[in-house]
Short mmCIF file of C-alpha atoms in Angstrom, two decimals:
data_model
loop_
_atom_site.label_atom_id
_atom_site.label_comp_id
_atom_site.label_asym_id
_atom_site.label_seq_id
_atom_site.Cartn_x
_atom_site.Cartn_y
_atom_site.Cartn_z
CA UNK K 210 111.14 -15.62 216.99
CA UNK K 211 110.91 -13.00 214.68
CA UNK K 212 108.88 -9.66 216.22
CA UNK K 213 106.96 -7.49 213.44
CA UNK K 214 105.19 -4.22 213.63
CA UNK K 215 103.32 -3.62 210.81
CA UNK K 216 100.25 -0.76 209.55
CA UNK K 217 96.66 -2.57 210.56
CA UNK K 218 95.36 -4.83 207.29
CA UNK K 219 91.80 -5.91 207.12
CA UNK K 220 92.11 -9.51 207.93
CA UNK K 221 93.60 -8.07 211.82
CA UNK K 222 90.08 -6.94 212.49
CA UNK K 223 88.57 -10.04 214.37
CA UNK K 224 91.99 -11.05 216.03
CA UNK K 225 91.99 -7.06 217.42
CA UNK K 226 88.55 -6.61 218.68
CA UNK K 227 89.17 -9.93 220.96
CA UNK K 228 92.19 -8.86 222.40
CA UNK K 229 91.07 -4.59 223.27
CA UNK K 230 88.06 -6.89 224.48
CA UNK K 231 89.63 -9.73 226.67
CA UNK K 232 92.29 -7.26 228.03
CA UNK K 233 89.27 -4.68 229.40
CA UNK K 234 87.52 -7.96 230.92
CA UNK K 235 90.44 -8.76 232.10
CA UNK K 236 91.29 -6.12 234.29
CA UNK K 237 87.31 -4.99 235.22
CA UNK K 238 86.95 -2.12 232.84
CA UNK K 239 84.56 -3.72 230.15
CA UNK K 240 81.62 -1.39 231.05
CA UNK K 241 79.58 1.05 229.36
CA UNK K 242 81.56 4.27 227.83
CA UNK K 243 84.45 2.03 226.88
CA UNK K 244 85.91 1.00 223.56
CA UNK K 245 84.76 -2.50 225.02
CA UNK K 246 81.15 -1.65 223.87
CA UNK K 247 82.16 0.77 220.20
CA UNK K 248 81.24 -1.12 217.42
CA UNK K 249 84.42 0.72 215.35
CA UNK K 250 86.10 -2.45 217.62
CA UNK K 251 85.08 -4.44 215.18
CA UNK K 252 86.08 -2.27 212.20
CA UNK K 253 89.81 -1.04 213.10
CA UNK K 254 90.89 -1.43 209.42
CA UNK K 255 88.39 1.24 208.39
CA UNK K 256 88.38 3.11 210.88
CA UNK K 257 92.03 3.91 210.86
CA UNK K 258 91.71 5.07 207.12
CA UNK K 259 90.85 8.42 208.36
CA UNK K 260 93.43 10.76 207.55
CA UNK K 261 95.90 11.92 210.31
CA UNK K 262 95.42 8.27 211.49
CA UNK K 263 97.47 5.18 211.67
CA UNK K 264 97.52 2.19 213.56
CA UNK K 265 100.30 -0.57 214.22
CA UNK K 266 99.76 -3.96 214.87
CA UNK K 267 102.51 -6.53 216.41
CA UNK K 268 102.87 -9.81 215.28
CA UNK K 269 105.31 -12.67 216.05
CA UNK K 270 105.19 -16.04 213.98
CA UNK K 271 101.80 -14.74 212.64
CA UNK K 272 100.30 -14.55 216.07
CA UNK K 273 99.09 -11.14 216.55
CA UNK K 274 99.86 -9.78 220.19
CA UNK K 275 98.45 -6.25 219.75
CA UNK K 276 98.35 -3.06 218.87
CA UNK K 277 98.03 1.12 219.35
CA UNK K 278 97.47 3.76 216.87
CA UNK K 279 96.43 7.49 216.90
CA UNK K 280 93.43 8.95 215.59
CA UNK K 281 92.28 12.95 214.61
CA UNK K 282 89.54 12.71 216.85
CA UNK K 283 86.76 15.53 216.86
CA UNK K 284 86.62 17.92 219.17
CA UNK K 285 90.88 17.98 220.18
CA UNK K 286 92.53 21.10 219.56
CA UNK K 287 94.31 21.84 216.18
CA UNK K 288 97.37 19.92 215.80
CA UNK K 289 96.29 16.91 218.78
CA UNK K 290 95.46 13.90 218.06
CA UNK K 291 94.45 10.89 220.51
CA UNK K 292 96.50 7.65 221.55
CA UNK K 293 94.31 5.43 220.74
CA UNK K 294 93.23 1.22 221.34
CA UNK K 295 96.74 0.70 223.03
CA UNK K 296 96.34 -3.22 224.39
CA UNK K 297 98.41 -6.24 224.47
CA UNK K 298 97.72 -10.25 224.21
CA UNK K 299 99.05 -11.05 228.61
CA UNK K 300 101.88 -13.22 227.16
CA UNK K 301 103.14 -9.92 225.56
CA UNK K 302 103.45 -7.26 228.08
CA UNK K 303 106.24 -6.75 230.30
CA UNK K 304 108.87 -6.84 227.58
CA UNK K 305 108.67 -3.25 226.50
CA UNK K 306 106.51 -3.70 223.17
CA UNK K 307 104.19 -1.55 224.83
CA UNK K 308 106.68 0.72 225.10
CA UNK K 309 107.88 0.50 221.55
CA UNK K 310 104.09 0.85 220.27
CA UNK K 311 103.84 4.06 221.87
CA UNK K 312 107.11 5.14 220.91
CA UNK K 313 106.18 4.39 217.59
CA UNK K 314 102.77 6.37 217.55
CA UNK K 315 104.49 9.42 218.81
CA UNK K 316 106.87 9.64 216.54
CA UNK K 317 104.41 9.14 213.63
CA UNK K 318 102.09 11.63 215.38
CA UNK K 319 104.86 14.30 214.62
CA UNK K 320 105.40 13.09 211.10
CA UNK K 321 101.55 13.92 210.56
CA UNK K 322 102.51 17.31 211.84
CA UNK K 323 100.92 16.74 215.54
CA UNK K 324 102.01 18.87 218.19
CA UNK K 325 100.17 17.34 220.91
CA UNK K 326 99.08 13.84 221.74
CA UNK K 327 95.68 12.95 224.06
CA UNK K 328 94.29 10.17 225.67
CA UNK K 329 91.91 8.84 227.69
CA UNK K 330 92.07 5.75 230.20
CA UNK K 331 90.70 4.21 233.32
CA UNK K 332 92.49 3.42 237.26
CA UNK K 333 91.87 0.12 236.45
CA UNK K 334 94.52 0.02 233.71
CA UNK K 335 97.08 1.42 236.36
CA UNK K 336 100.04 -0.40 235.02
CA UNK K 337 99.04 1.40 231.07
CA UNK K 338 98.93 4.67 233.36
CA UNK K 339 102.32 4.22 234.55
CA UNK K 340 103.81 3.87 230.94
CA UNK K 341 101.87 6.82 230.14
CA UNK K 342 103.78 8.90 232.82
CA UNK K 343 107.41 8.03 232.38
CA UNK K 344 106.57 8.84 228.66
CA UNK K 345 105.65 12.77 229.65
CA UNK K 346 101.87 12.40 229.74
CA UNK K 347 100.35 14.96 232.16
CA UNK K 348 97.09 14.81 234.11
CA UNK K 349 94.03 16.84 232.91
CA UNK K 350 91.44 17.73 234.77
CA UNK K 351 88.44 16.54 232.54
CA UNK K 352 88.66 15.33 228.88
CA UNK K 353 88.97 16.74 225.22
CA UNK K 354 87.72 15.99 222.17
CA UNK K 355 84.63 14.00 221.39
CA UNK K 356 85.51 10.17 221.88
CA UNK K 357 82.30 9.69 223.37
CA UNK K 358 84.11 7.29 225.85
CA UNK K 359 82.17 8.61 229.06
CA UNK K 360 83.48 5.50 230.85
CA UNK K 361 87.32 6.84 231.02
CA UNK K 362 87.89 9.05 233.68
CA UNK K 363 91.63 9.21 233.25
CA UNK K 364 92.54 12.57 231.07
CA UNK K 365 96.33 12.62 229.94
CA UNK K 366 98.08 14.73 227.02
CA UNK K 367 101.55 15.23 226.16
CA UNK K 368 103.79 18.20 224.14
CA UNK K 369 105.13 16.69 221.44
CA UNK K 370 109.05 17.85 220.60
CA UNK K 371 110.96 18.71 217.86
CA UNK K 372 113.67 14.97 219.18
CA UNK K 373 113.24 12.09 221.24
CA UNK K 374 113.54 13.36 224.90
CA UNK K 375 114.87 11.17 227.30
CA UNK K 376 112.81 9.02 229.73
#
């Protein structure tokens, strides 16, 4: 069984919206505020056109089992940019490919010249929160930018450096 991560392609779209979705039901955090209810769900393809963006899907045997990406959005300081619609199909977490998807987005966050990396989250996406901090994410004490995601209440950034650090 072959593992893929690939850029986002149109025809991902549909297959993406119901997974972000059924992994916030899942867990209790589909409310108002959330990506749950943002219609740009619906439209990752486009959406992650915007320069400084990019977004990486995973796929084994043409089964798509999720995705992350990270996005310019307004409002961050110069040179930040957000972590952005990090979820996984159940049958695919606890194998690291979380792990590798963020690994992935940092990494291309520098290559875009990003010296910071934001996001925003929830408590009830505690096990996500973890990852977060053995990756080097700090705690803020209110959020950046201008997701408009009023439902996350979970602030985290993270320097950026020159090499991989160890974790």
């Amino acid at each position: 069984m072959k593992l893929t991560i690939r850029p986002i392609k149109p025809e991902d779209n549909a297959a993406l919206a119901i997974i972000i979705r059924s992994s916030l039901a899942e867990f209790g955090a589909n409310k108002p505020g959330t990506v749950f209810f943002d219609t740009s769900t619906d439209h990752l393809y486009e959406l992650f056109r915007h320069q400084g963006s990019a977004y990486l899907v995973a796929e084994q045997n043409g089964l798509l089992l999720g995705g992350a990406g990270i996005f310019p959005t307004a409002g961050l300081p110069e040179k930040c940019c957000e972590l952005v619609k990090m979820y996984l199909q159940p049958e695919a977490r606890g194998q690291g490919l979380g792990r590798k998807l963020i690994d992935l987005c940092l990494e291309k966050a520098k290559a875009l010249g990003f010296q910071q990396v934001y996001l925003e989250t929830m408590p009830e996406l505690r096990k996500a929160v973890a990852v977060y901090e053995k990756f080097g994410f700090r705690y803020l004490n209110g959020p950046l930018g201008q997701s408009g995601h009023f439902g996350c209440d979970v602030w985290m950034l993270k320097e950026l450096e020159a090499a991989n650090s160890e974790r």
